Structures are given as C-alpha cells and as structure tokens.
Short mmCIF file of C-alpha atoms and ligand atoms in Angstrom, two decimals:
data_model
loop_
_atom_site.label_atom_id
_atom_site.label_comp_id
_atom_site.label_asym_id
_atom_site.label_seq_id
_atom_site.Cartn_x
_atom_site.Cartn_y
_atom_site.Cartn_z
CA MET A 110 -87.51 -60.62 -45.55
CA LEU A 111 -84.59 -61.99 -43.48
CA ASP A 112 -82.24 -64.12 -45.54
CA VAL A 113 -80.87 -66.99 -43.43
CA ARG A 114 -77.51 -66.72 -45.23
CA ASP A 115 -77.09 -63.17 -43.89
CA THR A 116 -77.79 -64.39 -40.37
CA VAL A 117 -75.18 -67.12 -40.62
CA LYS A 118 -72.63 -64.71 -42.12
CA SER A 119 -73.02 -62.32 -39.20
CA VAL A 120 -71.88 -64.83 -36.57
CA ASP A 121 -68.71 -66.83 -36.10
CA LEU A 122 -69.25 -70.13 -37.94
CA GLU A 123 -67.33 -72.13 -35.32
CA SER A 124 -69.62 -70.83 -32.58
CA VAL A 125 -72.65 -71.93 -34.56
CA MET A 126 -71.36 -75.37 -35.42
CA LEU A 127 -69.05 -76.53 -32.67
CA SER A 128 -69.73 -74.79 -29.41
CA TYR A 129 -72.25 -74.97 -26.61
CA PRO A 130 -72.97 -71.91 -24.42
CA LEU A 131 -72.47 -72.44 -20.65
CA ALA A 132 -72.88 -68.94 -19.24
CA SER A 133 -72.29 -65.36 -20.30
CA GLY A 134 -68.93 -65.34 -22.14
CA ALA A 135 -68.38 -69.07 -21.47
CA GLU A 136 -68.66 -71.98 -23.87
CA LEU A 137 -67.86 -75.64 -24.32
CA ARG A 138 -65.99 -76.70 -27.47
CA ALA A 139 -64.36 -79.90 -28.66
CA LEU A 140 -60.74 -79.99 -27.45
CA GLU A 141 -59.00 -81.45 -30.49
CA PRO A 142 -55.32 -82.20 -31.26
CA TRP A 143 -54.92 -79.02 -33.34
CA ARG A 144 -55.41 -77.05 -30.12
CA ALA A 145 -52.32 -78.64 -28.48
CA ALA A 146 -50.38 -75.37 -28.10
CA GLU A 147 -53.36 -73.65 -26.48
CA PHE A 148 -53.93 -76.67 -24.21
CA PHE A 149 -50.27 -76.74 -23.18
CA ALA A 150 -50.34 -73.01 -22.39
CA PHE A 151 -53.37 -73.69 -20.19
CA ILE A 152 -51.55 -76.53 -18.38
CA VAL A 153 -48.54 -74.30 -17.70
CA ARG A 154 -50.80 -71.58 -16.24
CA ALA A 155 -52.88 -73.97 -14.11
CA ARG A 156 -50.30 -76.68 -13.33
CA GLU A 157 -49.80 -75.90 -9.66
CA HIS A 158 -53.56 -75.84 -9.07
CA LEU A 159 -54.31 -79.09 -10.93
CA ALA A 160 -51.23 -81.15 -10.02
CA PRO A 161 -52.49 -82.44 -6.65
CA TRP A 162 -55.46 -84.12 -8.36
CA ILE A 163 -54.76 -84.71 -12.08
CA PRO A 164 -51.79 -86.84 -13.26
CA TRP A 165 -51.51 -85.27 -16.74
CA ALA A 166 -51.08 -81.83 -15.20
CA THR A 167 -47.59 -82.99 -14.24
CA SER A 168 -46.80 -85.58 -16.90
CA ILE A 169 -47.44 -83.29 -19.91
CA THR A 170 -44.30 -81.17 -20.15
CA ASP A 171 -44.37 -79.80 -23.72
CA VAL A 172 -46.64 -79.13 -26.70
CA ASP A 173 -45.84 -82.53 -28.22
CA GLY A 174 -46.95 -84.21 -25.01
CA ALA A 175 -50.17 -82.17 -25.05
CA ARG A 176 -50.75 -83.19 -28.68
CA ARG A 177 -50.16 -86.87 -27.88
CA TRP A 178 -52.68 -86.66 -25.05
CA LEU A 179 -55.30 -84.95 -27.24
CA LYS A 180 -54.68 -87.51 -30.02
CA HIS A 181 -55.22 -90.30 -27.51
CA CYS A 182 -58.53 -88.63 -26.54
CA ALA A 183 -59.50 -88.25 -30.22
CA GLU A 184 -58.78 -91.94 -30.81
CA GLU A 185 -60.94 -92.85 -27.83
CA GLN A 186 -63.72 -90.68 -29.24
CA ALA A 187 -63.38 -92.41 -32.63
CA ARG A 188 -63.90 -95.73 -30.81
CA ASP A 189 -66.85 -94.17 -28.91
CA GLU A 190 -64.97 -94.77 -25.65
CA GLY A 191 -64.36 -91.20 -24.47
CA ARG A 192 -64.68 -87.49 -25.31
CA ILE A 193 -62.93 -84.31 -24.22
CA TYR A 194 -64.20 -80.73 -24.34
CA GLY A 195 -62.58 -77.46 -23.35
CA ILE A 196 -64.21 -74.61 -21.47
CA TRP A 197 -63.46 -71.15 -22.86
CA LEU A 198 -64.17 -68.00 -20.89
CA ASP A 199 -63.99 -64.71 -22.78
CA GLY A 200 -62.04 -66.46 -25.53
CA GLU A 201 -59.45 -68.09 -23.25
CA LEU A 202 -59.19 -71.83 -22.53
CA VAL A 203 -59.78 -72.11 -18.77
CA GLY A 204 -60.78 -75.74 -18.18
CA GLY A 205 -62.42 -78.83 -19.52
CA VAL A 206 -64.75 -81.76 -19.08
CA VAL A 207 -64.17 -85.32 -20.18
CA PHE A 208 -65.81 -88.68 -20.51
CA GLN A 209 -62.80 -90.56 -19.21
CA ALA A 210 -64.69 -93.77 -19.70
CA PHE A 211 -67.63 -94.34 -22.02
CA ARG A 212 -68.96 -97.88 -22.27
CA ALA A 213 -71.98 -97.54 -24.54
CA ARG A 214 -72.89 -101.24 -24.56
CA ALA A 215 -72.77 -101.43 -20.78
CA GLY A 216 -74.63 -98.10 -20.43
CA VAL A 217 -72.05 -96.73 -18.01
CA CYS A 218 -69.79 -93.68 -18.34
CA GLU A 219 -67.55 -91.58 -16.11
CA VAL A 220 -67.23 -87.79 -16.23
CA GLY A 221 -64.32 -85.69 -15.00
CA ALA A 222 -63.50 -81.97 -15.03
CA TRP A 223 -60.91 -79.28 -14.24
CA LEU A 224 -60.65 -75.50 -14.14
CA ALA A 225 -57.97 -72.86 -13.83
CA PRO A 226 -58.25 -71.20 -10.41
CA GLU A 227 -59.45 -67.90 -11.85
CA ALA A 228 -62.42 -69.67 -13.50
CA GLU A 229 -63.65 -71.40 -10.33
CA GLY A 230 -66.72 -70.23 -8.48
CA ARG A 231 -68.88 -69.43 -11.52
CA GLY A 232 -70.68 -72.73 -12.01
CA LEU A 233 -68.87 -73.46 -15.30
CA VAL A 234 -68.02 -77.08 -14.51
CA THR A 235 -71.43 -77.81 -13.06
CA ALA A 236 -72.99 -76.45 -16.28
CA GLY A 237 -70.53 -78.35 -18.50
CA VAL A 238 -70.96 -81.66 -16.70
CA ARG A 239 -74.72 -81.16 -16.63
CA ARG A 240 -74.63 -80.93 -20.43
CA MET A 241 -72.52 -84.13 -20.61
CA VAL A 242 -74.98 -85.89 -18.29
CA GLU A 243 -77.93 -84.72 -20.38
CA TRP A 244 -76.25 -85.94 -23.57
CA ALA A 245 -75.36 -89.30 -22.00
CA PHE A 246 -78.91 -89.99 -20.83
CA GLU A 247 -80.99 -88.29 -23.53
CA GLU A 248 -79.01 -88.98 -26.68
CA ARG A 249 -76.99 -92.08 -25.78
CA GLY A 250 -79.41 -93.93 -23.53
CA MET A 251 -76.84 -94.47 -20.77
CA ALA A 252 -78.07 -95.96 -17.49
CA ARG A 253 -75.46 -94.52 -15.14
CA VAL A 254 -73.01 -91.60 -15.02
CA GLU A 255 -70.12 -91.88 -12.56
CA TRP A 256 -67.93 -89.26 -10.86
CA ARG A 257 -64.82 -90.38 -8.98
CA THR A 258 -63.02 -88.08 -6.61
CA GLU A 259 -60.57 -88.10 -3.75
CA PRO A 260 -62.16 -87.69 -0.33
CA ALA A 261 -60.06 -84.56 0.25
CA ASN A 262 -61.21 -82.87 -2.96
CA LEU A 263 -64.07 -80.87 -1.48
CA ARG A 264 -64.75 -78.71 -4.55
CA SER A 265 -65.06 -81.82 -6.69
CA ILE A 266 -67.42 -83.45 -4.17
CA ALA A 267 -69.50 -80.25 -4.22
CA VAL A 268 -69.88 -80.61 -8.01
CA ALA A 269 -71.17 -84.18 -7.59
CA ARG A 270 -73.64 -83.03 -4.94
CA ARG A 271 -74.81 -80.09 -7.08
CA LEU A 272 -75.56 -82.55 -9.89
CA GLY A 273 -77.71 -84.66 -7.57
CA MET A 274 -75.28 -87.57 -7.47
CA THR A 275 -75.20 -90.15 -4.69
CA ARG A 276 -72.03 -91.20 -2.87
CA GLU A 277 -71.79 -94.96 -3.14
CA GLY A 278 -68.62 -95.66 -1.24
CA LEU A 279 -64.84 -95.65 -1.29
CA LEU A 280 -62.72 -97.48 -3.87
CA ARG A 281 -59.60 -98.27 -1.89
CA GLN A 282 -56.23 -97.66 -3.61
CA VAL A 283 -57.90 -97.71 -7.03
CA PHE A 284 -56.07 -94.67 -8.46
CA ARG A 285 -52.41 -94.88 -9.47
CA PHE A 286 -50.76 -91.49 -9.00
CA HIS A 287 -47.10 -90.43 -9.33
CA ASP A 288 -46.53 -90.71 -5.60
CA GLY A 289 -48.40 -93.99 -5.01
CA ARG A 290 -51.93 -95.32 -4.98
CA ARG A 291 -54.92 -93.33 -3.73
CA ASP A 292 -58.49 -93.98 -2.61
CA LEU A 293 -61.38 -92.55 -4.62
CA GLU A 294 -64.99 -91.91 -3.65
CA MET A 295 -67.51 -93.23 -6.16
CA TRP A 296 -70.47 -90.93 -6.90
CA SER A 297 -73.12 -91.65 -9.51
CA LEU A 298 -76.38 -90.51 -11.07
CA LEU A 299 -78.81 -93.02 -12.54
CA ASP A 300 -81.07 -92.40 -15.51
CA SER A 301 -84.16 -92.80 -13.27
CA GLU A 302 -82.83 -90.14 -10.85
CA TYR A 303 -82.03 -87.78 -13.72
CA ARG A 304 -85.60 -88.11 -15.00
CA THR A 305 -87.22 -87.83 -11.57
CA PRO A 306 -85.12 -85.33 -9.58
CA SER A 307 -87.38 -85.65 -6.52
CA VAL A 308 -86.16 -89.23 -6.14
CA GLY A 309 -82.76 -87.74 -5.32
CA GLY A 310 -81.59 -86.88 -8.80
CA VAL A 311 -80.30 -83.80 -10.55
CA ALA A 312 -81.65 -80.40 -9.58
CA VAL A 313 -82.33 -78.55 -12.83
C1 LIG B 592 -63.23 -79.49 -9.12
C2 LIG B 592 -63.39 -78.13 -9.81
C3 LIG B 592 -63.57 -78.36 -11.31
C4 LIG B 592 -64.62 -77.43 -9.24
O1 LIG B 592 -64.66 -76.11 -9.71
P1 LIG B 592 -65.80 -75.11 -9.15
O2 LIG B 592 -65.58 -73.78 -9.73
O3 LIG B 592 -65.89 -75.24 -7.67
O4 LIG B 592 -67.13 -75.75 -9.74
P2 LIG B 592 -68.19 -75.01 -10.67
O5 LIG B 592 -67.51 -74.46 -11.87
O6 LIG B 592 -69.29 -75.92 -10.87
O7 LIG B 592 -68.63 -73.77 -9.78
C5 LIG B 592 -69.29 -73.94 -8.54
C6 LIG B 592 -69.06 -72.69 -7.75
O8 LIG B 592 -69.61 -71.59 -8.49
C7 LIG B 592 -70.70 -71.01 -7.76
N1 LIG B 592 -71.71 -70.67 -8.77
C8 LIG B 592 -71.91 -69.44 -9.26
N2 LIG B 592 -72.86 -69.47 -10.20
C9 LIG B 592 -73.29 -70.76 -10.28
C10 LIG B 592 -74.25 -71.41 -11.06
N3 LIG B 592 -75.00 -70.75 -11.95
N4 LIG B 592 -74.41 -72.75 -10.94
C11 LIG B 592 -73.68 -73.44 -10.04
N5 LIG B 592 -72.73 -72.85 -9.25
C12 LIG B 592 -72.54 -71.53 -9.38
C13 LIG B 592 -71.11 -72.06 -6.74
O9 LIG B 592 -71.71 -71.48 -5.61
C14 LIG B 592 -69.76 -72.66 -6.41
O10 LIG B 592 -69.00 -71.78 -5.64
P3 LIG B 592 -68.60 -72.12 -4.12
O11 LIG B 592 -67.87 -73.41 -4.15
O12 LIG B 592 -67.74 -70.99 -3.75
O13 LIG B 592 -69.90 -72.23 -3.41
C15 LIG B 592 -62.14 -77.24 -9.58
O14 LIG B 592 -62.02 -76.97 -8.20
C16 LIG B 592 -60.84 -77.85 -10.08
O15 LIG B 592 -60.54 -77.78 -11.25
N6 LIG B 592 -60.03 -78.43 -9.18
C17 LIG B 592 -58.75 -79.01 -9.56
C18 LIG B 592 -58.90 -80.20 -10.50
C19 LIG B 592 -59.83 -81.23 -9.92
O16 LIG B 592 -59.81 -81.48 -8.73
N7 LIG B 592 -60.66 -81.83 -10.77
C20 LIG B 592 -61.62 -82.83 -10.35
C21 LIG B 592 -60.98 -84.14 -10.18
S1 LIG B 592 -62.18 -85.33 -9.59
#
C-alpha cells in the first residue's frame, strides 16, 4: 500500500506547500523579503522593459532597496492590505503579480502584474491574475477587482480584456511617476460578472 509519507518525501516540500502551478514549468510563489537578492537580479535583467510603466523598476537600485520593498509588501500582507507573488519559469524568477490595494471591509481590491520580456506571450500573467481574482472572489468575498493601466500599455489592456474586465473610464493625472503625473484607465471585474461570464465576465 502507498504510504503518504513516501509520496511527500519524493517531491520538493516547498512546491507542495507554497506554490501554485500556472503552466508547464511555471509557478506562482510568495515573494518574500528573504528573496531580495533574487528579486533584485530580476529587476536588473528586466529594468529597461519595466521602467516605462513601473516606478520601482527604476527606484530600486540595490539588494537593500529590494529587501525594503519586499518588507513593505510583507507588512501590507500582515495588515491584510496587499500581497505579492513571484512567477517562476523553469526555476527562474521572471515576473510577479500583486494586490497593490486590498480593502477587505470595502470589498474592493486592485491587481497588478509584470513580466520579463522573455516570459511574455505565454499567458503566465493572465493565469496568475486569474488565480488572484478567483481567490479574491471565492475565498475573500470581494465585490470588485480593479486593474489600472496607462492607455498606451496595450499588453496590459489585453490582460484586462482577457480576464473579462470592463473599461470604466480614465482617471486623469492620478498616477505620480518620476517624470510627472499620468492618466490611468480603470478596468474592473465584479463578483456577479465573475460568476456569470455570459454577462460580460471572465472567460474561463
Ligand atoms: C503587461 C504584461 C504583464 C503582459 O504580459 P503578456 O505576456 O502579454 O501577458 P500574458 O502573460 O497574460 O500572456 C498573454 C500572451 O500570451 C499568449 N498566450 C499563450 N498561451 C496563453 C494562454 N494559455 N492563456 C492566455 N494567453 C496565452 C496570448 O495570446 C498573449 O500573446 P499575444 O499578446 O502575443 O497575443 C507585460 O507586457 C509586462 O510586464 N509589461 C511591462 C510591465 C507592465 O506594463 N505591467 C502592467 C502595468 S499595468
């Protein structure tokens, strides 16, 4: 008879306990402060690609800065106000997804994401955000998941569309960036749309 202890021994314990499969060779794991060096190495590799859209891609300039950022995210998670996860592809950190706002009492949260250029085009962020959306609605009873993006960020808009989100409008000058303020489009998915995709919600 199969002994469950043998099964557990034969697989990597971290994979069992702390990761979520996204696709072949790709997984989502908590991105915690102890991974600061790995996160900083990722930023250095992907900086040029991320810098036009993501402020921390420029403002984090060393491992200590990466650790401070991940500690800030961990503190937000401890307050139930945010969460950050990395995306690993064939063992290498290639991106991430985040609840950059999580207001449990209000039932509203905002998701964001990023990828290294070599990891684009495989559906990894769509799968990762879909898992975040599922968790927000199913386990946390949220009413609304938001996605904010610049009008020029066509790949980001495509993610929102793929998730069945609706464009609600433009938030003028809402985003403070290094070089000034920027407009952001507001996209969202409601719990009712998630549960009834034909109403315009997520295509699963
Ligand atoms: C925004 C960003 C995360 C989107 O990355 P992406 O790779 O286009 O998105 P996904 O990982 O969901 O992949 C979708 C692509 O994979 C393809 N794909 C392959 N298999 C797929 C699958 N099973 N499911 C969905 N899409 C799949 C899709 O066709 C699409 O490719 P296409 O755009 O060439 O048609 C990325 O461009 C990025 O990091 N940009 C810089 C940072 C940034 O702008 N972040 C967002 C700020 S709001």
